[in-house]
mmCIF file of C-alpha atoms in Angstrom:
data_model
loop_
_atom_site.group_PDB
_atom_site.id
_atom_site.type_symbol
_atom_site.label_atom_id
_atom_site.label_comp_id
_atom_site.label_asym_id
_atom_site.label_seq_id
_atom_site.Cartn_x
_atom_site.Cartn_y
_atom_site.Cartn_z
ATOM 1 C CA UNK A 1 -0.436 5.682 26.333
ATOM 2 C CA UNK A 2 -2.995 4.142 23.740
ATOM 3 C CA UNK A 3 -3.047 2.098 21.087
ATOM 4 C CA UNK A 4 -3.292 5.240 18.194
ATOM 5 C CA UNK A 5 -0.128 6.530 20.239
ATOM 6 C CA UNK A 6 1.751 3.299 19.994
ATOM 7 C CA UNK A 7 1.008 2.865 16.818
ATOM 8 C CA UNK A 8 1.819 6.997 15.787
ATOM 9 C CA UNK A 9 5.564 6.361 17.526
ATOM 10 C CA UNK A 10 5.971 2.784 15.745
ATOM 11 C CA UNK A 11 5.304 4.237 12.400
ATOM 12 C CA UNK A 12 7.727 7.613 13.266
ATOM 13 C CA UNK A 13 10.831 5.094 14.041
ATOM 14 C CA UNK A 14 9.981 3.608 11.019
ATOM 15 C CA UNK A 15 10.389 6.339 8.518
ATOM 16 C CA UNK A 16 13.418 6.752 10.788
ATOM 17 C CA UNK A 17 15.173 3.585 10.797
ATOM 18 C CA UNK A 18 13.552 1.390 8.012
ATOM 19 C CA UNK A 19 11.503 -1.983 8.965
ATOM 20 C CA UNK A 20 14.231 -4.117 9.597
ATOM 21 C CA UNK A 21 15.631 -2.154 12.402
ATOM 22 C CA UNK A 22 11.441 -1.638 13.970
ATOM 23 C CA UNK A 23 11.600 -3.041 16.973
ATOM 24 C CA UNK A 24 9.486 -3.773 19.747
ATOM 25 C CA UNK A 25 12.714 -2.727 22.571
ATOM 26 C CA UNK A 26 13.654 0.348 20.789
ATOM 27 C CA UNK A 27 9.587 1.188 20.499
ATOM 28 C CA UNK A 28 9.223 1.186 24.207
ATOM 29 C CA UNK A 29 12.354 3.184 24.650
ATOM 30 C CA UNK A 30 10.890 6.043 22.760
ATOM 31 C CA UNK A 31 7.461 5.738 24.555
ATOM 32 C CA UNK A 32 9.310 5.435 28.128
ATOM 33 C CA UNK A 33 7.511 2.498 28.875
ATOM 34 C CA UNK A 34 9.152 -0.861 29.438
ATOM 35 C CA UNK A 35 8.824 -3.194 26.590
ATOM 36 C CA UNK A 36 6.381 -5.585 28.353
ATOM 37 C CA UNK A 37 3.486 -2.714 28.545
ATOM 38 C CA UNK A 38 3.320 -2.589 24.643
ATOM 39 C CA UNK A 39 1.818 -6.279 24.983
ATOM 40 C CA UNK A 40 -1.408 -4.607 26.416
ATOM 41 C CA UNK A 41 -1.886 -3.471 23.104
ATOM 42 C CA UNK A 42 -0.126 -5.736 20.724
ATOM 43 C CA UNK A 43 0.317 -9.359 21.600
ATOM 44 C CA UNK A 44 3.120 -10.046 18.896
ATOM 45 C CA UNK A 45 4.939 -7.733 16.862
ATOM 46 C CA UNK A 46 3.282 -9.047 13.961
ATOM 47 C CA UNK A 47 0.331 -7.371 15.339
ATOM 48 C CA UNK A 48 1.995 -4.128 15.254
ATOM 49 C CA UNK A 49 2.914 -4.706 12.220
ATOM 50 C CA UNK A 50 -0.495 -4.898 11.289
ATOM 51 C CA UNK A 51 -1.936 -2.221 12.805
ATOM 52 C CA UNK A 52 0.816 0.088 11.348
ATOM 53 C CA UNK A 53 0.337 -0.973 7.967
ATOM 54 C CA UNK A 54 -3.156 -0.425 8.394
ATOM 55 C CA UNK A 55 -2.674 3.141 9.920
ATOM 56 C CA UNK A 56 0.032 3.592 7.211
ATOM 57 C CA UNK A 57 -2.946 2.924 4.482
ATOM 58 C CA UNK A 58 -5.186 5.556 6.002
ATOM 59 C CA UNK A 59 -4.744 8.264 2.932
ATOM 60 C CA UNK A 60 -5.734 5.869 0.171
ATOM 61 C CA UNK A 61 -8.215 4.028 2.897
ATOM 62 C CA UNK A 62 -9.795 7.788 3.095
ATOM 63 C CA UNK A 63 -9.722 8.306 -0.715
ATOM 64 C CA UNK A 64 -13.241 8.632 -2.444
ATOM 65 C CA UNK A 65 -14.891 5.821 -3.685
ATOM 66 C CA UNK A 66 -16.248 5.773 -7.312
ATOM 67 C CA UNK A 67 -19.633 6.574 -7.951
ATOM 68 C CA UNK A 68 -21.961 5.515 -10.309
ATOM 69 C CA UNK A 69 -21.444 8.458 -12.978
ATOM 70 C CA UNK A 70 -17.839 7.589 -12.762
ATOM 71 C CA UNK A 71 -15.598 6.721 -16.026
ATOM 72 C CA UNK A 72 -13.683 3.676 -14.692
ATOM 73 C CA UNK A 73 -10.844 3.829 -16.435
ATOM 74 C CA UNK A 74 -10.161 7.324 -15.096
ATOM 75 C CA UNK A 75 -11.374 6.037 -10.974
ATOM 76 C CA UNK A 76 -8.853 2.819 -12.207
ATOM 77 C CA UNK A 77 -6.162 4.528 -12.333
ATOM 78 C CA UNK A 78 -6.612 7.452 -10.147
ATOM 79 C CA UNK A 79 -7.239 4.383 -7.330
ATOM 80 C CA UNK A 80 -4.090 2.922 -8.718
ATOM 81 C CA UNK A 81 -2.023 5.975 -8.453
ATOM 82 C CA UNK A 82 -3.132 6.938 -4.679
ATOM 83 C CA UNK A 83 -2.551 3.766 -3.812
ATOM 84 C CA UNK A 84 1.489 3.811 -4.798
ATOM 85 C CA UNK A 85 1.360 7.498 -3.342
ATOM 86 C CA UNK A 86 0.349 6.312 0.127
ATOM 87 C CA UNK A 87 2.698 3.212 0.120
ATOM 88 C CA UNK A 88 5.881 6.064 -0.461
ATOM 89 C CA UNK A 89 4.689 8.349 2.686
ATOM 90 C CA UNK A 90 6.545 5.731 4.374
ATOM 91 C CA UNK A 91 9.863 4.396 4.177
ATOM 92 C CA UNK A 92 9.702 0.691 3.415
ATOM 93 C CA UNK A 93 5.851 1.102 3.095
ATOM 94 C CA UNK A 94 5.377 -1.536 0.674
ATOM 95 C CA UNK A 95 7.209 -3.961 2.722
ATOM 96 C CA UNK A 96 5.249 -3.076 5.465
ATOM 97 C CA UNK A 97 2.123 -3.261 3.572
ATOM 98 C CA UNK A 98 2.740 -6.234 1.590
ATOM 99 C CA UNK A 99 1.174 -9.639 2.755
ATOM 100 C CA UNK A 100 -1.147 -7.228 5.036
ATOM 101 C CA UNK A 101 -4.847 -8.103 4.782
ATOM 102 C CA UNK A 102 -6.847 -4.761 4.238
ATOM 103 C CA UNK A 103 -9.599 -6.273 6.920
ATOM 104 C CA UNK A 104 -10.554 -3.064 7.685
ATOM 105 C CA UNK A 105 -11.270 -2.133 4.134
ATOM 106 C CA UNK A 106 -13.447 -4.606 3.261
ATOM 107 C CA UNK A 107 -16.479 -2.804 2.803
ATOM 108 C CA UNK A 108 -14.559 -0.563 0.455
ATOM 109 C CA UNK A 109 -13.126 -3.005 -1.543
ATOM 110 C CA UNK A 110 -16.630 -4.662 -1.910
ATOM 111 C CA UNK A 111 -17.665 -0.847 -3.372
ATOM 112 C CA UNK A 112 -14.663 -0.984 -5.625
ATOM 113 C CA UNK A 113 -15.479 -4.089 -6.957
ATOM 114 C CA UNK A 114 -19.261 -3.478 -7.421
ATOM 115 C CA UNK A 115 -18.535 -0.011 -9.241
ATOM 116 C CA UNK A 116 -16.521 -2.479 -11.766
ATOM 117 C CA UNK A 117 -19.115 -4.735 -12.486
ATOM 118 C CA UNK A 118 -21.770 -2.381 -12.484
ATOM 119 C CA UNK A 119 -19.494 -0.536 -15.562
ATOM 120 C CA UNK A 120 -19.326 -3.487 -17.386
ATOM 121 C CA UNK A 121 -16.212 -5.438 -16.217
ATOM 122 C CA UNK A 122 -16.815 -9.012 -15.775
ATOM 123 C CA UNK A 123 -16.898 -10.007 -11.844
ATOM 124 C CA UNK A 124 -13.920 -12.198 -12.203
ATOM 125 C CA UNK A 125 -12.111 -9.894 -14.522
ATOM 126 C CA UNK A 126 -12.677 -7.343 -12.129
ATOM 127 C CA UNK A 127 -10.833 -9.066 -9.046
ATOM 128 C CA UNK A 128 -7.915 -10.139 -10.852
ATOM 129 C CA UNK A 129 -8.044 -6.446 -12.699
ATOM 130 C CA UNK A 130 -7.825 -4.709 -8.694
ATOM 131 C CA UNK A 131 -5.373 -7.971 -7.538
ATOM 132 C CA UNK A 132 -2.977 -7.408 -10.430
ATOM 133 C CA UNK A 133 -3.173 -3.895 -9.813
ATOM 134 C CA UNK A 134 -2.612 -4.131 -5.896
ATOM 135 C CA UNK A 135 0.487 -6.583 -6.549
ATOM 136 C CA UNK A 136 2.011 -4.458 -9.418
ATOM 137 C CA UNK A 137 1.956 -1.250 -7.256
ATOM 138 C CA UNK A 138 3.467 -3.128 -4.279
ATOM 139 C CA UNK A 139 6.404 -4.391 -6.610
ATOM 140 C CA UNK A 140 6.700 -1.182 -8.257
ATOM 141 C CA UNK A 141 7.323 0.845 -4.817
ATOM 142 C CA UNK A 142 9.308 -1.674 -3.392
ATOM 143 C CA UNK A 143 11.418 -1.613 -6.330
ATOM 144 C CA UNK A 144 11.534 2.276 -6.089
ATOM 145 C CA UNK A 145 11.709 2.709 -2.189
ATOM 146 C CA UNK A 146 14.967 -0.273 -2.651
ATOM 147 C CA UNK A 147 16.480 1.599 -4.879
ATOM 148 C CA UNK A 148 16.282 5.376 -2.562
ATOM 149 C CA UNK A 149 19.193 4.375 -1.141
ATOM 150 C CA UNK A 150 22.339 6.315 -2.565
ATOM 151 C CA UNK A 151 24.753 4.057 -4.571
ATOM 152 C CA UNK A 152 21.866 1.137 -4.272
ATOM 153 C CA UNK A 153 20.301 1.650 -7.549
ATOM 154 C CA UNK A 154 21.040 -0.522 -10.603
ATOM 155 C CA UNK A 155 24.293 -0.795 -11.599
ATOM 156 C CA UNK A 156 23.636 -0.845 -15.378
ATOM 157 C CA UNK A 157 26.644 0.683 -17.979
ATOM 158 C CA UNK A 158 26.461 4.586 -18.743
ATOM 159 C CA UNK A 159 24.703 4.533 -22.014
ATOM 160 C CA UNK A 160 21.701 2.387 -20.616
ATOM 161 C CA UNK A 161 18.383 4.932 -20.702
ATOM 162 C CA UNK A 162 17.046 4.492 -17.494
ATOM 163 C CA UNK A 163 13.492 5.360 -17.069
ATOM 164 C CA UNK A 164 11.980 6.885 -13.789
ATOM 165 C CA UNK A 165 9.900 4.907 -11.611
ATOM 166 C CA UNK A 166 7.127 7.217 -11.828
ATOM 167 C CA UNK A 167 7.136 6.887 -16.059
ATOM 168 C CA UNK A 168 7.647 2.963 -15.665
ATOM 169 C CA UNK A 169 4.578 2.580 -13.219
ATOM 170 C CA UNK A 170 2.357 4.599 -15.499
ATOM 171 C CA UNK A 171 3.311 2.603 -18.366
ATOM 172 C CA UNK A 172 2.516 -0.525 -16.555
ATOM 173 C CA UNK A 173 -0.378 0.965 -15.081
ATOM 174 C CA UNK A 174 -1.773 1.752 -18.813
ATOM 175 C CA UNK A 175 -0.993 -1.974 -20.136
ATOM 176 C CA UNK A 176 -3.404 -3.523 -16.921
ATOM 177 C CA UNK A 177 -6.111 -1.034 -18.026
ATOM 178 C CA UNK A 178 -5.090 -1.079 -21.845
ATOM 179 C CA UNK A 179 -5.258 -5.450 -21.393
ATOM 180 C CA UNK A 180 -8.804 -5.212 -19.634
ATOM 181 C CA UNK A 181 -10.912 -2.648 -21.726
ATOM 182 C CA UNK A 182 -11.403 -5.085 -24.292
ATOM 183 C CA UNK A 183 -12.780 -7.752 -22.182
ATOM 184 C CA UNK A 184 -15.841 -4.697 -20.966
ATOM 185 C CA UNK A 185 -19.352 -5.358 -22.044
ATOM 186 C CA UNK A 186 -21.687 -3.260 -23.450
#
C-alpha cells in the first residue's frame, strides 16, 4: 500500500458515500489494513483530505495553460469551465475542494496570472478576476452537486422557470468576464 493507493480508495468511497460519511475507519476497512497504518501516510484526516482534493483537481491541474497568442477571454472561460467540470467528477467535489490550498499548483497559477497581465488586465484586477472566478465556480457546483439529490432541489411553486445550473453558471461566468473587459488596457 502507498500513498497514490490510499489516496485512489479514499476518493472511490467518496463518490460512494459522500464526504460526510469519508472516514478514516471505513478507509482502512476497504484497504484491509488497520486504521492506524493509514497514519504512515496521513497524519490527520485533514491531510487526506488534502491530498484527495488535490488528486481530485488533477484534470483541470493537467489542463493547458494559455499561451501568449491566446485570446483571454476565450482561455478565461474555457479555464473557468474545466474547472467546474473537474469539481463534478466527484461527488461533493466542491466541498472537498473548497478551503483547499492549490500548493501544488502554484507555478501554474503564477502562469495564469502572468498570461493576464501580459494581455492587458491590470495585476490586481487579474487576481480578484481568477479569485472571483475560483469562488463563483465552487458555489455554483456546490449549489448543483446539493441539489443532485432526488426531492432535495428547491422547493419553489410550479409556474417558477427554473433555469439549469449549467445555463446559470454560464451566465454568471459571462457577467465576471463581461464586468472585467472594460477595465483591459490597450
Amino acid at each position: 500500500m502507498n500513498r497514490a493507493t490510499v489516496v485512489a480508495e479514499a476518493l472511490n468511497l467518496l463518490d460512494e458515500v459522500g464526504l460526510d460519511a469519508v472516514s478514516t475507519r471505513q478507509l482502512a476497512k476497504r484497504l484491509g489494513v488497520e486504521q492506524p497504518s493509514l497514519y504512515w501516510h496521513f497524519r490527520t484526516k485533514k491531510d487526506l483530505l488534502a491530498a484527495m482534493a488535490q488528486a481530485a483537481m488533477a484534470p483541470h491541474a493537467n489542463a493547458p495553460l494559455p499561451t501568449p497568442g491566446d485570446d483571454w477571454r476565450a482561455w478565461f472561460l474555457e479555464n473557468t469551465r474545466s474547472f467546474r467540470r473537474t469539481l463534478l467528477m466527484r461527488r461533493d467535489g466542491a466541498r472537498l475542494h473548497a478551503g483547499s490550498t492549490p500548493t501544488a499548483d502554484l507555478d501554474r497559477i503564477r502562469h495564469k496570472m502572468a498570461f493576464l497581465v501580459a494581455s492587458g488586465v491590470p495585476e490586481h484586477d487579474a487576481q480578484m478576476a481568477m479569485l472571483t472566478a475560483g469562488r463563483f465556480t465552487v458555489g455554483s457546483v456546490l449549489e448543483e452537486q446539493a441539489d443532485a439529490g432526488p426531492g432535495d432541489g428547491p422547493h419553489l411553486p410550479a409556474d417558477t422557470p427554473l433555469i439549469d445550473p449549467e445555463s446559470a453558471f454560464e451566465a454568471g461566468l459571462s457577467l465576471i468576464v463581461d464586468g472585467l473587459t472594460p477595465r483591459i488596457t490597450a
